[in-house]
């Protein structure tokens, strides 16, 4: 017996029924897999990131806001870094960034130095107050604002005053953070003139290298070298990070001392040996200063206005130093090699003046490390 025609569903209805059954089967299968994954403890996709084709749930902390200090620092370091993630860092406040003051002289030394102009592309100026930041942006590409809650670093701070110490230790903590972000750095005080590219004169495969007020003649002589924290080259690794943490925490054991003096206290500590920190002291023949000048202008890389009291004295002598360097550069190559030239400085930064003001320190109060006691 043949069933009536209306007993057979139409083609459209058959397609609907087949699709509905497939939907129910897929949904049921997905539910069973979902419950199984939940019970087994596997991560479950609950939403899709609009920035990616494949969504996932991450247990990592959410990214910092786009205007946070961390985001800005990440951006400026990335933009300034060399291919091996090395950056050059300096710190300035309002007093050191006024026109024709320290920052202008510092940048000028890069422009007229031998092989140093290109290094400006890798220099990050850390501004300690908003006016310094504004001035930095007028004269340089890579600037970053480093603030400290409750402290105004724009004004002069007497050597070893509370604000001065906070400034120095804030800097050490900041440099530790840079290392933890995976960047190597050359830290340089802004009252250091860069006359030659120093990188060929750094020791290879060292974790921490530091300039000296007085160099003993032996780069491994931890006991007798007089280090100056205003210039150092540090590689980012576990050893250097642990060392900077130890250095920063040591301020509590030596209250009232700045970072350089604390370094002198801890440089022979067994902790440094235990972590295997590879350390060298830089020769003043290449990395000199007013305490112990680089005598050969054919070798000098940097000169520091250390052993000097007062911002005006620094600016005065640094200008003369730049003129000495320009004069040297103007000489014919044969004459440069055949005659012995000496610096016209220190003048206002004379050691006699420093000794007369014994234990008074650096009254411009912005970067420190000047007194040789």
CSV table of C-alpha atoms in Angstrom, one decimal, residues 38-342:
chain,number,residue,atom,x,y,z
A,38,UNK,CA,36.5,21.1,33.4
A,39,UNK,CA,36.8,18.0,35.6
A,40,UNK,CA,40.3,17.3,34.4
A,41,UNK,CA,41.4,20.8,35.2
A,42,UNK,CA,42.4,21.9,31.7
A,43,UNK,CA,42.1,25.6,30.8
A,44,UNK,CA,38.8,26.5,29.2
A,45,UNK,CA,38.4,29.1,26.4
A,46,UNK,CA,35.7,31.4,27.6
A,47,UNK,CA,36.3,34.4,25.3
A,48,UNK,CA,38.2,35.4,22.3
A,49,UNK,CA,40.7,38.2,22.3
A,50,UNK,CA,39.6,40.6,19.6
A,51,UNK,CA,43.3,41.3,18.7
A,52,UNK,CA,44.0,37.6,17.9
A,53,UNK,CA,42.3,34.9,15.9
A,54,UNK,CA,42.8,32.4,18.7
A,55,UNK,CA,41.7,33.4,22.2
A,56,UNK,CA,43.0,32.1,25.4
A,57,UNK,CA,42.8,32.7,29.1
A,58,UNK,CA,46.1,33.7,30.7
A,59,UNK,CA,47.0,33.7,34.4
A,60,UNK,CA,49.5,36.5,33.8
A,61,UNK,CA,48.9,39.9,35.2
A,62,UNK,CA,47.1,42.3,32.9
A,63,UNK,CA,49.4,44.6,30.9
A,64,UNK,CA,50.1,48.0,32.5
A,65,UNK,CA,48.1,51.0,31.4
A,66,UNK,CA,49.5,52.7,28.3
A,67,UNK,CA,50.3,55.9,30.3
A,68,UNK,CA,52.0,54.1,33.2
A,69,UNK,CA,55.7,54.7,34.2
A,70,UNK,CA,56.4,51.1,33.4
A,71,UNK,CA,55.0,51.4,29.9
A,72,UNK,CA,56.8,54.6,29.2
A,73,UNK,CA,60.1,53.2,30.4
A,74,UNK,CA,59.7,50.1,28.4
A,75,UNK,CA,59.0,52.2,25.3
A,76,UNK,CA,62.0,54.6,25.8
A,77,UNK,CA,64.5,51.8,26.5
A,78,UNK,CA,63.4,49.8,23.5
A,79,UNK,CA,63.7,52.9,21.2
A,80,UNK,CA,67.1,53.8,22.6
A,81,UNK,CA,68.7,50.3,22.9
A,82,UNK,CA,71.6,49.0,20.8
A,83,UNK,CA,71.1,45.6,19.1
A,84,UNK,CA,72.5,43.9,22.2
A,85,UNK,CA,70.0,45.8,24.5
A,86,UNK,CA,72.6,48.2,25.8
A,87,UNK,CA,71.6,51.7,26.7
A,88,UNK,CA,73.4,54.8,28.0
A,89,UNK,CA,71.7,56.4,31.0
A,90,UNK,CA,72.2,59.7,32.8
A,91,UNK,CA,70.2,61.6,35.4
A,92,UNK,CA,69.5,65.4,35.6
A,93,UNK,CA,67.4,67.8,37.6
A,94,UNK,CA,66.2,71.3,36.8
A,95,UNK,CA,69.5,72.9,38.1
A,96,UNK,CA,71.5,70.8,35.6
A,97,UNK,CA,69.2,71.3,32.6
A,98,UNK,CA,69.0,75.1,32.4
A,99,UNK,CA,70.4,76.5,29.1
A,100,UNK,CA,74.2,76.5,28.9
A,101,UNK,CA,74.5,74.4,32.0
A,102,UNK,CA,75.6,70.8,32.5
A,103,UNK,CA,73.2,69.0,30.2
A,104,UNK,CA,74.1,71.2,27.2
A,105,UNK,CA,77.8,70.7,27.8
A,106,UNK,CA,77.3,66.9,28.2
A,107,UNK,CA,75.4,66.6,24.9
A,108,UNK,CA,78.0,68.9,23.1
A,109,UNK,CA,80.8,66.5,24.1
A,110,UNK,CA,79.0,63.7,22.3
A,111,UNK,CA,78.6,65.8,19.2
A,112,UNK,CA,82.3,66.7,19.0
A,113,UNK,CA,83.8,63.5,20.3
A,114,UNK,CA,85.5,60.9,18.3
A,115,UNK,CA,82.9,58.2,17.4
A,116,UNK,CA,80.5,59.5,20.0
A,117,UNK,CA,77.8,61.4,18.0
A,118,UNK,CA,76.0,58.2,17.0
A,119,UNK,CA,75.9,57.2,20.7
A,120,UNK,CA,73.3,59.9,21.3
A,121,UNK,CA,70.8,57.6,19.6
A,122,UNK,CA,71.3,55.3,22.6
A,123,UNK,CA,71.3,57.9,25.4
A,124,UNK,CA,68.3,58.1,27.7
A,125,UNK,CA,68.2,61.2,29.9
A,126,UNK,CA,66.4,60.5,33.2
A,127,UNK,CA,64.7,63.6,34.4
A,128,UNK,CA,64.2,63.9,38.1
A,129,UNK,CA,61.5,66.6,37.9
A,130,UNK,CA,59.0,68.0,35.4
A,131,UNK,CA,61.1,71.0,34.4
A,132,UNK,CA,64.1,68.9,33.7
A,133,UNK,CA,61.8,66.6,31.6
A,134,UNK,CA,60.5,69.5,29.6
A,135,UNK,CA,64.0,70.9,28.9
A,136,UNK,CA,65.2,67.4,28.0
A,137,UNK,CA,62.5,67.1,25.4
A,138,UNK,CA,63.6,70.3,23.8
A,139,UNK,CA,67.2,69.1,23.3
A,140,UNK,CA,67.2,65.3,23.1
A,141,UNK,CA,65.1,62.4,21.8
A,142,UNK,CA,65.0,59.9,24.6
A,143,UNK,CA,63.8,61.3,27.9
A,144,UNK,CA,62.1,59.7,30.8
A,145,UNK,CA,60.6,61.1,34.0
A,146,UNK,CA,61.7,59.4,37.2
A,147,UNK,CA,59.7,60.7,40.2
A,148,UNK,CA,60.0,60.0,43.9
A,149,UNK,CA,56.8,60.4,45.9
A,150,UNK,CA,57.1,63.2,48.5
A,151,UNK,CA,60.5,64.5,47.2
A,152,UNK,CA,61.3,67.5,45.0
A,153,UNK,CA,64.6,66.9,43.2
A,154,UNK,CA,64.4,70.1,41.2
A,155,UNK,CA,66.2,72.2,43.7
A,156,UNK,CA,69.8,72.1,45.0
A,157,UNK,CA,70.3,69.5,47.7
A,158,UNK,CA,73.2,69.8,50.1
A,159,UNK,CA,75.6,66.9,50.0
A,160,UNK,CA,74.4,64.0,52.3
A,161,UNK,CA,71.2,65.8,53.1
A,162,UNK,CA,68.1,63.6,53.3
A,163,UNK,CA,66.9,64.6,49.8
A,164,UNK,CA,70.4,64.1,48.4
A,165,UNK,CA,70.5,60.5,49.8
A,166,UNK,CA,67.0,59.8,48.6
A,167,UNK,CA,68.1,60.9,45.1
A,168,UNK,CA,71.2,58.7,45.1
A,169,UNK,CA,69.4,55.6,46.4
A,170,UNK,CA,66.4,56.1,44.1
A,171,UNK,CA,68.9,56.0,41.3
A,172,UNK,CA,70.4,52.7,42.4
A,173,UNK,CA,67.0,51.1,42.7
A,174,UNK,CA,66.0,52.4,39.3
A,175,UNK,CA,69.2,50.9,37.7
A,176,UNK,CA,68.4,47.6,39.3
A,177,UNK,CA,65.0,47.8,37.6
A,178,UNK,CA,66.6,48.4,34.2
A,179,UNK,CA,68.7,45.3,34.7
A,180,UNK,CA,65.7,43.3,35.6
A,181,UNK,CA,64.1,44.4,32.4
A,182,UNK,CA,67.0,42.8,30.5
A,183,UNK,CA,69.0,45.9,29.5
A,184,UNK,CA,72.7,46.4,29.9
A,185,UNK,CA,73.6,50.0,30.7
A,186,UNK,CA,76.4,52.5,30.8
A,187,UNK,CA,75.5,54.9,33.6
A,188,UNK,CA,77.2,58.2,33.3
A,189,UNK,CA,76.9,61.4,35.4
A,190,UNK,CA,76.0,64.3,33.2
A,191,UNK,CA,79.1,66.2,34.3
A,192,UNK,CA,81.2,63.6,32.4
A,193,UNK,CA,82.4,64.7,29.0
A,194,UNK,CA,82.5,61.9,26.4
A,195,UNK,CA,85.4,62.5,24.1
A,196,UNK,CA,85.8,59.0,22.6
A,197,UNK,CA,83.7,55.9,22.2
A,198,UNK,CA,84.4,54.1,25.4
A,199,UNK,CA,83.1,50.7,24.4
A,200,UNK,CA,86.4,49.4,22.9
A,201,UNK,CA,88.1,50.0,26.2
A,202,UNK,CA,85.7,48.1,28.4
A,203,UNK,CA,86.7,44.7,29.7
A,204,UNK,CA,85.1,41.8,27.9
A,205,UNK,CA,82.7,39.4,29.7
A,206,UNK,CA,82.6,41.5,32.9
A,207,UNK,CA,79.4,41.9,34.9
A,208,UNK,CA,80.2,45.3,36.6
A,209,UNK,CA,82.9,47.9,35.6
A,210,UNK,CA,83.3,51.1,37.4
A,211,UNK,CA,85.4,54.3,37.0
A,212,UNK,CA,87.8,55.5,39.7
A,213,UNK,CA,88.7,58.7,41.4
A,214,UNK,CA,92.1,57.2,42.0
A,215,UNK,CA,93.3,54.2,40.0
A,216,UNK,CA,95.9,51.9,41.6
A,217,UNK,CA,97.2,50.6,38.3
A,218,UNK,CA,95.5,47.2,38.7
A,219,UNK,CA,92.0,46.7,37.3
A,220,UNK,CA,91.3,43.8,39.7
A,221,UNK,CA,92.5,45.6,42.9
A,222,UNK,CA,89.4,45.8,44.9
A,223,UNK,CA,91.1,47.1,48.0
A,224,UNK,CA,93.1,50.1,46.8
A,225,UNK,CA,91.1,51.4,43.8
A,226,UNK,CA,88.9,54.4,44.7
A,227,UNK,CA,85.7,53.8,42.7
A,228,UNK,CA,83.4,56.5,41.5
A,229,UNK,CA,79.8,55.6,41.1
A,230,UNK,CA,79.2,58.3,38.5
A,231,UNK,CA,80.4,56.0,35.6
A,232,UNK,CA,79.9,52.3,35.3
A,233,UNK,CA,79.1,49.6,32.7
A,234,UNK,CA,76.8,46.8,33.8
A,235,UNK,CA,75.6,43.7,32.0
A,236,UNK,CA,72.1,42.4,32.8
A,237,UNK,CA,72.3,39.0,34.4
A,238,UNK,CA,71.4,37.3,37.6
A,239,UNK,CA,74.7,38.2,39.2
A,240,UNK,CA,74.4,41.9,38.5
A,241,UNK,CA,70.8,42.0,39.6
A,242,UNK,CA,71.5,40.3,42.9
A,243,UNK,CA,74.5,42.7,43.4
A,244,UNK,CA,72.3,45.8,42.9
A,245,UNK,CA,69.7,44.4,45.3
A,246,UNK,CA,72.4,43.9,47.9
A,247,UNK,CA,73.9,47.3,47.3
A,248,UNK,CA,70.5,49.0,47.7
A,249,UNK,CA,69.6,47.0,50.9
A,250,UNK,CA,73.1,47.8,52.3
A,251,UNK,CA,72.0,51.4,52.7
A,252,UNK,CA,70.1,50.3,55.9
A,253,UNK,CA,73.3,49.0,57.4
A,254,UNK,CA,75.2,52.3,56.7
A,255,UNK,CA,72.6,55.0,57.3
A,256,UNK,CA,73.8,58.5,56.3
A,257,UNK,CA,76.2,57.3,53.5
A,258,UNK,CA,75.5,57.7,49.8
A,259,UNK,CA,75.8,54.9,47.3
A,260,UNK,CA,79.4,55.4,46.5
A,261,UNK,CA,80.6,55.2,50.1
A,262,UNK,CA,78.4,52.2,50.7
A,263,UNK,CA,79.9,50.5,47.7
A,264,UNK,CA,83.3,51.0,49.2
A,265,UNK,CA,82.1,49.3,52.4
A,266,UNK,CA,80.6,46.3,50.6
A,267,UNK,CA,83.1,45.8,47.7
A,268,UNK,CA,85.0,43.2,49.7
A,269,UNK,CA,81.9,41.5,51.1
A,270,UNK,CA,81.8,37.8,50.8
A,271,UNK,CA,78.3,38.0,49.2
A,272,UNK,CA,79.9,39.5,46.1
A,273,UNK,CA,82.3,36.5,45.9
A,274,UNK,CA,79.5,34.1,46.6
A,275,UNK,CA,77.4,35.3,43.7
A,276,UNK,CA,80.4,35.2,41.4
A,277,UNK,CA,80.2,38.9,40.3
A,278,UNK,CA,82.9,39.6,37.8
A,279,UNK,CA,84.1,43.2,38.6
A,280,UNK,CA,86.7,45.5,37.1
A,281,UNK,CA,87.9,49.0,37.9
A,282,UNK,CA,88.5,51.3,34.9
A,283,UNK,CA,91.8,52.9,34.2
A,284,UNK,CA,91.9,56.7,34.6
A,285,UNK,CA,94.2,56.8,31.5
A,286,UNK,CA,91.0,56.3,29.6
A,287,UNK,CA,88.3,57.3,32.1
A,288,UNK,CA,89.7,60.3,34.0
A,289,UNK,CA,88.5,63.2,36.0
A,290,UNK,CA,89.7,66.2,37.9
A,291,UNK,CA,90.7,63.9,40.8
A,292,UNK,CA,93.1,62.1,38.5
A,293,UNK,CA,93.1,63.5,34.9
A,294,UNK,CA,93.7,61.4,31.8
A,295,UNK,CA,97.1,62.6,30.7
A,296,UNK,CA,97.1,61.5,27.1
A,297,UNK,CA,94.5,63.2,24.9
A,298,UNK,CA,95.1,60.5,22.3
A,299,UNK,CA,93.7,57.9,24.7
A,300,UNK,CA,91.1,59.8,26.8
A,301,UNK,CA,87.5,58.6,26.5
A,302,UNK,CA,85.8,60.4,29.3
A,303,UNK,CA,86.6,63.2,31.8
A,304,UNK,CA,84.6,63.7,35.0
A,305,UNK,CA,84.2,66.9,36.9
A,306,UNK,CA,84.7,65.0,40.1
A,307,UNK,CA,86.6,66.4,43.1
A,308,UNK,CA,84.7,69.7,42.5
A,309,UNK,CA,82.4,71.8,44.7
A,310,UNK,CA,79.5,73.8,43.3
A,311,UNK,CA,77.5,73.9,40.0
A,312,UNK,CA,79.1,77.1,38.8
A,313,UNK,CA,82.6,75.7,39.3
A,314,UNK,CA,81.7,72.6,37.3
A,315,UNK,CA,80.2,74.5,34.4
A,316,UNK,CA,83.2,76.9,34.3
A,317,UNK,CA,85.8,74.1,34.1
A,318,UNK,CA,83.8,71.9,31.8
A,319,UNK,CA,83.6,74.7,29.3
A,320,UNK,CA,87.3,75.1,29.4
A,321,UNK,CA,87.7,71.4,29.0
A,322,UNK,CA,85.6,71.4,25.9
A,323,UNK,CA,87.8,74.2,24.4
A,324,UNK,CA,90.9,72.1,25.2
A,325,UNK,CA,89.4,69.2,23.3
A,326,UNK,CA,88.4,71.4,20.3
A,327,UNK,CA,92.0,72.7,20.2
A,328,UNK,CA,93.3,69.1,20.2
A,329,UNK,CA,91.0,68.1,17.4
A,330,UNK,CA,92.1,71.0,15.3
A,331,UNK,CA,95.7,69.9,15.3
A,332,UNK,CA,97.2,67.9,12.4
A,333,UNK,CA,97.4,64.1,13.1
A,334,UNK,CA,101.2,64.1,13.2
A,335,UNK,CA,101.2,66.9,15.7
A,336,UNK,CA,98.7,65.2,17.9
A,337,UNK,CA,100.9,62.2,18.2
A,338,UNK,CA,104.2,64.0,18.6
A,339,UNK,CA,103.5,66.6,21.3
A,340,UNK,CA,102.2,66.2,24.8
A,341,UNK,CA,99.2,68.3,25.6
A,342,UNK,CA,97.8,68.9,29.0
